[in-house]
Tab-separated table of C-alpha atoms and ligand atoms in Angstrom:
chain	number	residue	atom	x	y	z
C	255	UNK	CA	-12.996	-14.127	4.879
C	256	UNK	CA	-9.301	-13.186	5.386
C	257	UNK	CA	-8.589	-9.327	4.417
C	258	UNK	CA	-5.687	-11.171	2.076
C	259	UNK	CA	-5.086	-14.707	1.498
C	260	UNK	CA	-1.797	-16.122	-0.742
C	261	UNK	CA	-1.632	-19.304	-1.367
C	262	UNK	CA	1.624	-20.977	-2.948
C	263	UNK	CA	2.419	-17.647	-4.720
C	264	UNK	CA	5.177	-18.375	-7.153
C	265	UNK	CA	6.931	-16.030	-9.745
C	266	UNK	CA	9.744	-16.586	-12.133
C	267	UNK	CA	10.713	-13.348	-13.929
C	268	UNK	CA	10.739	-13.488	-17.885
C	269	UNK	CA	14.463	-13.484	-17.345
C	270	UNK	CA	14.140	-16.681	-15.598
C	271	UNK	CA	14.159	-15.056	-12.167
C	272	UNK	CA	12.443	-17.121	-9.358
C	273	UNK	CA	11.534	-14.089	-7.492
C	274	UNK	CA	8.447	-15.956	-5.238
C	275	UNK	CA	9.617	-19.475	-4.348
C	276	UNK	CA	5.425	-20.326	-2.617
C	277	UNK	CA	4.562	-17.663	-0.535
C	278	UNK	CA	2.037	-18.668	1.966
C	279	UNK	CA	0.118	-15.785	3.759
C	280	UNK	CA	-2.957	-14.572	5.995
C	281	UNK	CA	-4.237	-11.367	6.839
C	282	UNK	CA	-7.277	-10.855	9.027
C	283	UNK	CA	-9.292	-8.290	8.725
C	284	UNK	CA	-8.472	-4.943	10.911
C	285	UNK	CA	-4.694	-6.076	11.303
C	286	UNK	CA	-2.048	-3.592	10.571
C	287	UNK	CA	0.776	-5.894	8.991
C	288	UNK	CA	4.016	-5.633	8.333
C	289	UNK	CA	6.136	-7.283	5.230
C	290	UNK	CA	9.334	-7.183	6.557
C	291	UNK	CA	12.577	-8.759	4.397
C	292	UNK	CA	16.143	-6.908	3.166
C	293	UNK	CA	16.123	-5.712	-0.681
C	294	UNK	CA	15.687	-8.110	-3.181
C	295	UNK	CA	13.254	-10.481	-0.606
C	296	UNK	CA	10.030	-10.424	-2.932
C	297	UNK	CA	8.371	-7.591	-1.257
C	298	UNK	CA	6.887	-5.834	-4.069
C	299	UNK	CA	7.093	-8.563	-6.391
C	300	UNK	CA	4.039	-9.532	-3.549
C	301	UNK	CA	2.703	-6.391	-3.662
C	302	UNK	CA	2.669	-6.038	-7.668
C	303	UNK	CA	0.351	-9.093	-8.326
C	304	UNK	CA	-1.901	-8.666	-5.070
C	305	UNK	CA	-2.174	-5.077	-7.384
C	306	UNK	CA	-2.555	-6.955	-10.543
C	307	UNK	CA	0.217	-4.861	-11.745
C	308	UNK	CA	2.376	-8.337	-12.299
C	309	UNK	CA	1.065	-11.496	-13.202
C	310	UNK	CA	1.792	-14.429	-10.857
C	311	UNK	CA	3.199	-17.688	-12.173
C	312	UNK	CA	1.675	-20.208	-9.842
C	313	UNK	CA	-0.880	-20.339	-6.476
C	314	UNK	CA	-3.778	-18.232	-5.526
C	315	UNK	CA	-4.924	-14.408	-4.248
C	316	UNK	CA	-7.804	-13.336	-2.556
C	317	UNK	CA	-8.910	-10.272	-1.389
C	318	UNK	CA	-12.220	-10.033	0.928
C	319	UNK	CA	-12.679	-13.616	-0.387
C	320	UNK	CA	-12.564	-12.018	-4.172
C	321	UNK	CA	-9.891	-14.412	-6.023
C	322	UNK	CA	-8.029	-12.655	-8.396
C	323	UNK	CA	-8.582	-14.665	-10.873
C	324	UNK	CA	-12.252	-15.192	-10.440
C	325	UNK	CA	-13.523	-11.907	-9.160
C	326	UNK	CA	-10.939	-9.476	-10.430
C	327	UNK	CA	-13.292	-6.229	-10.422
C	328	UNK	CA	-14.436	-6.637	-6.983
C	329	UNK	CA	-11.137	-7.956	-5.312
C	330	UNK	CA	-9.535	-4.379	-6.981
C	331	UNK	CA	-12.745	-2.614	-5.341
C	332	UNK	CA	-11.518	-3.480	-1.494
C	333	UNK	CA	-7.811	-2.326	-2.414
C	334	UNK	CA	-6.278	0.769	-2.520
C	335	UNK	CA	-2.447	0.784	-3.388
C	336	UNK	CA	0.402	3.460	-2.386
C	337	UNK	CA	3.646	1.932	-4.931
C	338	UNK	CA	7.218	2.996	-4.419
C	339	UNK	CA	7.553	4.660	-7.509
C	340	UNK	CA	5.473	8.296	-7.511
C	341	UNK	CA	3.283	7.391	-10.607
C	342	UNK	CA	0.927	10.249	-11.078
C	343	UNK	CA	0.837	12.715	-13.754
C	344	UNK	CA	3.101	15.594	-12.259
C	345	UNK	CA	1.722	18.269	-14.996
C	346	UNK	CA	-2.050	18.112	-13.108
C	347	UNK	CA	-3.715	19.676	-10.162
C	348	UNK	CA	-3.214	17.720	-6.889
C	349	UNK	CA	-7.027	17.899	-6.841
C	350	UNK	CA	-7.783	16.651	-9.854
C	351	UNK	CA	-5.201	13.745	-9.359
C	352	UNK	CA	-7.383	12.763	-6.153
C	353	UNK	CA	-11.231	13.133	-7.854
C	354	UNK	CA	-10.067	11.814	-11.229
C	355	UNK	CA	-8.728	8.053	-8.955
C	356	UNK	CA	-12.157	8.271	-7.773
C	357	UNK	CA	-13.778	8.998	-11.367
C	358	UNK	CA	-12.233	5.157	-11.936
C	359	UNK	CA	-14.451	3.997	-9.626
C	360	UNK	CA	-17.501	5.402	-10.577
C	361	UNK	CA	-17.977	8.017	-7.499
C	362	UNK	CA	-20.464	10.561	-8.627
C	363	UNK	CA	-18.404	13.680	-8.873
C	364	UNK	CA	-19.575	15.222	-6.170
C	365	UNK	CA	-19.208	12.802	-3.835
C	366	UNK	CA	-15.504	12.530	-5.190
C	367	UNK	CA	-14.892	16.245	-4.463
C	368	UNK	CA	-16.148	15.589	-1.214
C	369	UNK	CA	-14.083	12.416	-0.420
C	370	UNK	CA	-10.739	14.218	-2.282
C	371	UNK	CA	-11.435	17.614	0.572
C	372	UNK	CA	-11.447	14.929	3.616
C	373	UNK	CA	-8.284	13.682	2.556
C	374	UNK	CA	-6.192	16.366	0.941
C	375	UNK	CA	-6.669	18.023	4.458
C	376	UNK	CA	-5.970	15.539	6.524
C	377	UNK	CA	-2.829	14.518	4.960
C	378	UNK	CA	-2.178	18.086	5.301
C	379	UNK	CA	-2.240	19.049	1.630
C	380	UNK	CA	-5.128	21.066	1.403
C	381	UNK	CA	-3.157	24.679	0.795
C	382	UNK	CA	-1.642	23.219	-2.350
C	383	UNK	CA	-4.762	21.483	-3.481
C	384	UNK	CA	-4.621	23.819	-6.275
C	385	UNK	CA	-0.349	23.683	-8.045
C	386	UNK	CA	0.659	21.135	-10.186
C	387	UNK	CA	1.719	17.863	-8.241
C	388	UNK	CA	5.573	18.714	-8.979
C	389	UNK	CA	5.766	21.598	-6.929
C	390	UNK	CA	5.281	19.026	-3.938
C	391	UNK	CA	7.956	18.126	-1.871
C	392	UNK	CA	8.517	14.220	-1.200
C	393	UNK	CA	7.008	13.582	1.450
C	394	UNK	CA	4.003	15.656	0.202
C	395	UNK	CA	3.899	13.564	-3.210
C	396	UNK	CA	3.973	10.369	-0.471
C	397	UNK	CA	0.833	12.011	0.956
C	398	UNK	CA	-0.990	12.446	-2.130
C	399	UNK	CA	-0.553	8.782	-2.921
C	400	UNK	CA	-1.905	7.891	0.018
C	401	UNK	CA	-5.167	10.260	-0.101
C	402	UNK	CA	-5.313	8.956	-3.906
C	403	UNK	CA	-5.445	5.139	-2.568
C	404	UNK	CA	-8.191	5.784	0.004
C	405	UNK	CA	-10.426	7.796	-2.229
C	406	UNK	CA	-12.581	4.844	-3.418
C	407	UNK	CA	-12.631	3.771	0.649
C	408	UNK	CA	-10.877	0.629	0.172
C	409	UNK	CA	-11.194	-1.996	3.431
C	410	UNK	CA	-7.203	-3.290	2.508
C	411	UNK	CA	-4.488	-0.534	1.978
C	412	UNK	CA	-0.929	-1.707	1.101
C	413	UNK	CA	1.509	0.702	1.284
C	414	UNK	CA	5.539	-0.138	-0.311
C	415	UNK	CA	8.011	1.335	1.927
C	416	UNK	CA	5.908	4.553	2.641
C	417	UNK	CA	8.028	6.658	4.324
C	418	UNK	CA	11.051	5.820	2.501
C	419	UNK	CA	13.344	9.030	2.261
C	420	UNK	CA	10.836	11.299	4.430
C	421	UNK	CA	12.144	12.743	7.163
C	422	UNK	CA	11.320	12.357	10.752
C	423	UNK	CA	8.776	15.059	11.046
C	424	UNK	CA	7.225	13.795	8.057
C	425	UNK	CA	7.324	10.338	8.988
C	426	UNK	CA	5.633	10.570	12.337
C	427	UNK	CA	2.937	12.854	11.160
C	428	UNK	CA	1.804	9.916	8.585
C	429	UNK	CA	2.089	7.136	11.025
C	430	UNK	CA	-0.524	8.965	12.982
C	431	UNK	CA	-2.431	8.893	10.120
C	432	UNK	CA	-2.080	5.357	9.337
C	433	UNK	CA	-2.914	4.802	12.890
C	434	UNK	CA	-6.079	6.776	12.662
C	435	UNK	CA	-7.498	4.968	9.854
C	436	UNK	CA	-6.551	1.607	10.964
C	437	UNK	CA	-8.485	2.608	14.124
C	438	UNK	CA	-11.923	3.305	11.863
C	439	UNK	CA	-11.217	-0.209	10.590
C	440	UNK	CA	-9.283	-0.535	7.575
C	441	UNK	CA	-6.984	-3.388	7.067
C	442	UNK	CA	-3.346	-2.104	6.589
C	443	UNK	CA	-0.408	-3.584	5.042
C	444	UNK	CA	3.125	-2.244	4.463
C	445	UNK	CA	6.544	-3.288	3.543
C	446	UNK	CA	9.338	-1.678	5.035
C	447	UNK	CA	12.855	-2.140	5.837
C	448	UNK	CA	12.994	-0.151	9.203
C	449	UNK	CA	12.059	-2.576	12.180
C	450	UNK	CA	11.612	1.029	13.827
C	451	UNK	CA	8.439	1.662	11.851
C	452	UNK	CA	7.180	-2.027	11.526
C	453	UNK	CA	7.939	-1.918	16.057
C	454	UNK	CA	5.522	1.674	15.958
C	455	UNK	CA	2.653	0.443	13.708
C	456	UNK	CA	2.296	-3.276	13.426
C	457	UNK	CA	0.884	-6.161	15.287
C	458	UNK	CA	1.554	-8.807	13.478
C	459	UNK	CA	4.426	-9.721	10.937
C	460	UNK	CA	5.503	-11.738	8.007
C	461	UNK	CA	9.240	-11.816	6.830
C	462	UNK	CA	10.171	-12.899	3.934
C	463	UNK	CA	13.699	-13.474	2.407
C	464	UNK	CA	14.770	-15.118	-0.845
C	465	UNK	CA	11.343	-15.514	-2.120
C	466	UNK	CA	9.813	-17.193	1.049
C	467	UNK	CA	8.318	-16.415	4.277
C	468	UNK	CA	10.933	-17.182	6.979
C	469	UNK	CA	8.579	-16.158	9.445
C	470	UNK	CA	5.417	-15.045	10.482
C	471	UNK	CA	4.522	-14.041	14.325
C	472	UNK	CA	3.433	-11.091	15.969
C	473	UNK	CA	5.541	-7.878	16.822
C	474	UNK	CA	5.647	-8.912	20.293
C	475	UNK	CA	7.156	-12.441	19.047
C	476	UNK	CA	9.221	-10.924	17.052
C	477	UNK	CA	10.978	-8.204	19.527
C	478	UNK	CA	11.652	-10.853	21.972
C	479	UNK	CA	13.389	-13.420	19.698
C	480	UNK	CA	15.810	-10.224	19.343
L	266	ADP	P1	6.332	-9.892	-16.272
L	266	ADP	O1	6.902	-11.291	-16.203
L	266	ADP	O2	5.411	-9.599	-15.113
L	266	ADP	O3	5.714	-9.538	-17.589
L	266	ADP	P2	8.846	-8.665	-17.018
L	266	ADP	O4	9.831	-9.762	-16.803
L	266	ADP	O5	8.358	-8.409	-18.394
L	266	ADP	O6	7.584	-8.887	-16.049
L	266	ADP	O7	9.504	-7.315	-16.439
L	266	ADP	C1	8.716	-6.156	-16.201
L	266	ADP	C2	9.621	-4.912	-16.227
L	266	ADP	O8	10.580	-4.916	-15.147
L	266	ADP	C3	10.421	-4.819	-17.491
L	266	ADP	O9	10.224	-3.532	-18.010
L	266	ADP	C4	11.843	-5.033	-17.061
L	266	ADP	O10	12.717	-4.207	-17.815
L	266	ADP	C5	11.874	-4.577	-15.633
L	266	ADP	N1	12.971	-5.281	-14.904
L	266	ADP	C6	13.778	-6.238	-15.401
L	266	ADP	N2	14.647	-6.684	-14.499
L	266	ADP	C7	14.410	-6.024	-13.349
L	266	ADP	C8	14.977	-6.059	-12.033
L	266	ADP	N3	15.982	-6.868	-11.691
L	266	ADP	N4	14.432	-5.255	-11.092
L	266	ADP	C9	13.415	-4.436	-11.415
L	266	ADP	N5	12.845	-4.346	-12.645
L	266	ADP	C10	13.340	-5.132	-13.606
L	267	ADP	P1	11.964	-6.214	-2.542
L	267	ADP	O1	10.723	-5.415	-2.773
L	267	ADP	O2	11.858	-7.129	-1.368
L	267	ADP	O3	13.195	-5.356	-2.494
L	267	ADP	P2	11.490	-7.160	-5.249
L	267	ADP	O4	10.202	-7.889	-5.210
L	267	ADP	O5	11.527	-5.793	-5.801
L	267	ADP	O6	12.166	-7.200	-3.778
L	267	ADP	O7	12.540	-8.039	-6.068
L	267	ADP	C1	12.751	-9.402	-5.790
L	267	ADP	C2	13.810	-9.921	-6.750
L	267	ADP	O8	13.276	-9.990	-8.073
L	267	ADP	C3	15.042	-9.038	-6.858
L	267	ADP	O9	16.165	-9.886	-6.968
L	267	ADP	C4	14.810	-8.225	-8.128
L	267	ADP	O10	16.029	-7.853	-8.729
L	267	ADP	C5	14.061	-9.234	-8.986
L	267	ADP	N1	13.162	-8.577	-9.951
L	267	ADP	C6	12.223	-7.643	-9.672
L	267	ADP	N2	11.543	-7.290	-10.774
L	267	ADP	C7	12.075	-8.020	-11.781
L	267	ADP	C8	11.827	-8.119	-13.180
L	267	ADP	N3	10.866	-7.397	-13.749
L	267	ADP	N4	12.572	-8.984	-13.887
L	267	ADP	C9	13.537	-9.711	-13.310
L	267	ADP	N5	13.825	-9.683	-11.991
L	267	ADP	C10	13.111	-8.847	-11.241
């Protein structure tokens, strides 16, 4: 099956919003993907119900071949989420932040200690596995987001503008990561509004604008339309 498969996706805000207008999209399995669009496209309006964090108001989602509306519990099994908005409790113990996500899942704990070590030190947060998650910088509360989403080993990540406001440094050090995971074979998604970081990671590309996709090529395509 595809890694994510929309069909027709349509939302209308309780406001009356049409915020999805039939989004149509396919991503294979191993692809590193880019959501492209300017603010206001539909970006995480997408993202939201592929989470199941917003309902959808017409069309289809699958994950791994798990529709959403079918197969809810496994479809939210082969996704791990990093949202815009930091949404952890800022009062705990990185740590605990990354074991507890995995306690949702049903790891055993010690397998979740385990898992939370691997990934607290290779997002390079492993000295301040021990503070309270506000004394992180930014770009470290990014990180933790990102070791939080991969602590149940999901096969699709989707990441909403991941690097936004982290600086260079910062930025770099996480595409490397992203790279390295992608490598070991999990599917990634992002949204972003730099082409820069879409040019760095991504093979292929959907943009979408208004509610729709616009287009959908590769990279390569893309660069040499421009
Ligand atoms: P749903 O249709 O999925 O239930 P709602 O229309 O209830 O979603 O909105 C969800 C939340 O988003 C509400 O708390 C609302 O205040 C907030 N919201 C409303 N308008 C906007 C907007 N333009 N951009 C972002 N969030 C908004
Ligand atoms: P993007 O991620 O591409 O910036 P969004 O998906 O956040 O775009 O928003 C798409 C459009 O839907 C925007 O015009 C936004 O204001 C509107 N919108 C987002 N959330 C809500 C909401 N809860 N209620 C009403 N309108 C919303």
């Amino acid at each position: 099956p595809h890694a994510l498969s929309i069909q027709n996706l349509t939302k209308t805000y309780k406001n009356g919003f049409e915020a999805l207008k039939g989004i149509d999209l396919q991503v294979e399995p191993g692809d590193f993907y880019a959501l492209l669009g300017p603010n206001g496209a539909g970006k995480s309006t997408t993202i939201s119900i592929v989470a199941s964090l917003v309902n959808k108001s017409g069309g289809s989602v699958s994950i791994f071949g798990h529709d959403l509306d079918k197969d809810l519990y496994a479809a939210k099994r082969c996704l791990g989420l990093v949202p815009q908005e930091f949404n952890f409790n800022v009062f705990e113990p990185v740590e605990e932040i990354v074991v507890n996500q995995a306690g949702y899942y049903g790891i055993p704990r010690k397998e979740a200690w385990k898992r939370a070590e691997k990934y607290l030190v290779e997002l390079g947060l492993w000295d301040k596995r021990k503070g309270m998650a506000r004394l992180l910088s930014g770009g470290m509360k990014r990180r933790l987001m990102i070791a939080r989403a991969l602590v149940h080993e999901p096969r699709l990540l989707i990441l909403d503008e991941p690097t936004a406001g982290v600086d260079i440094e910062i930025r770099r050090s996480m595409w490397t990561f992203l790279r390295e995971i992608n490598r070991q074979g999990c599917t990634i998604i992002l949204t972003t509004h730099y082409l820069e970081e879409a040019e760095s990671l991504c093979r292929n590309i959907g943009i979408i604008d208004h509610g729709r996709i616009i287009e959908n090529t590769t990279m390569k395509g893309l660069l040499n339309q421009l």
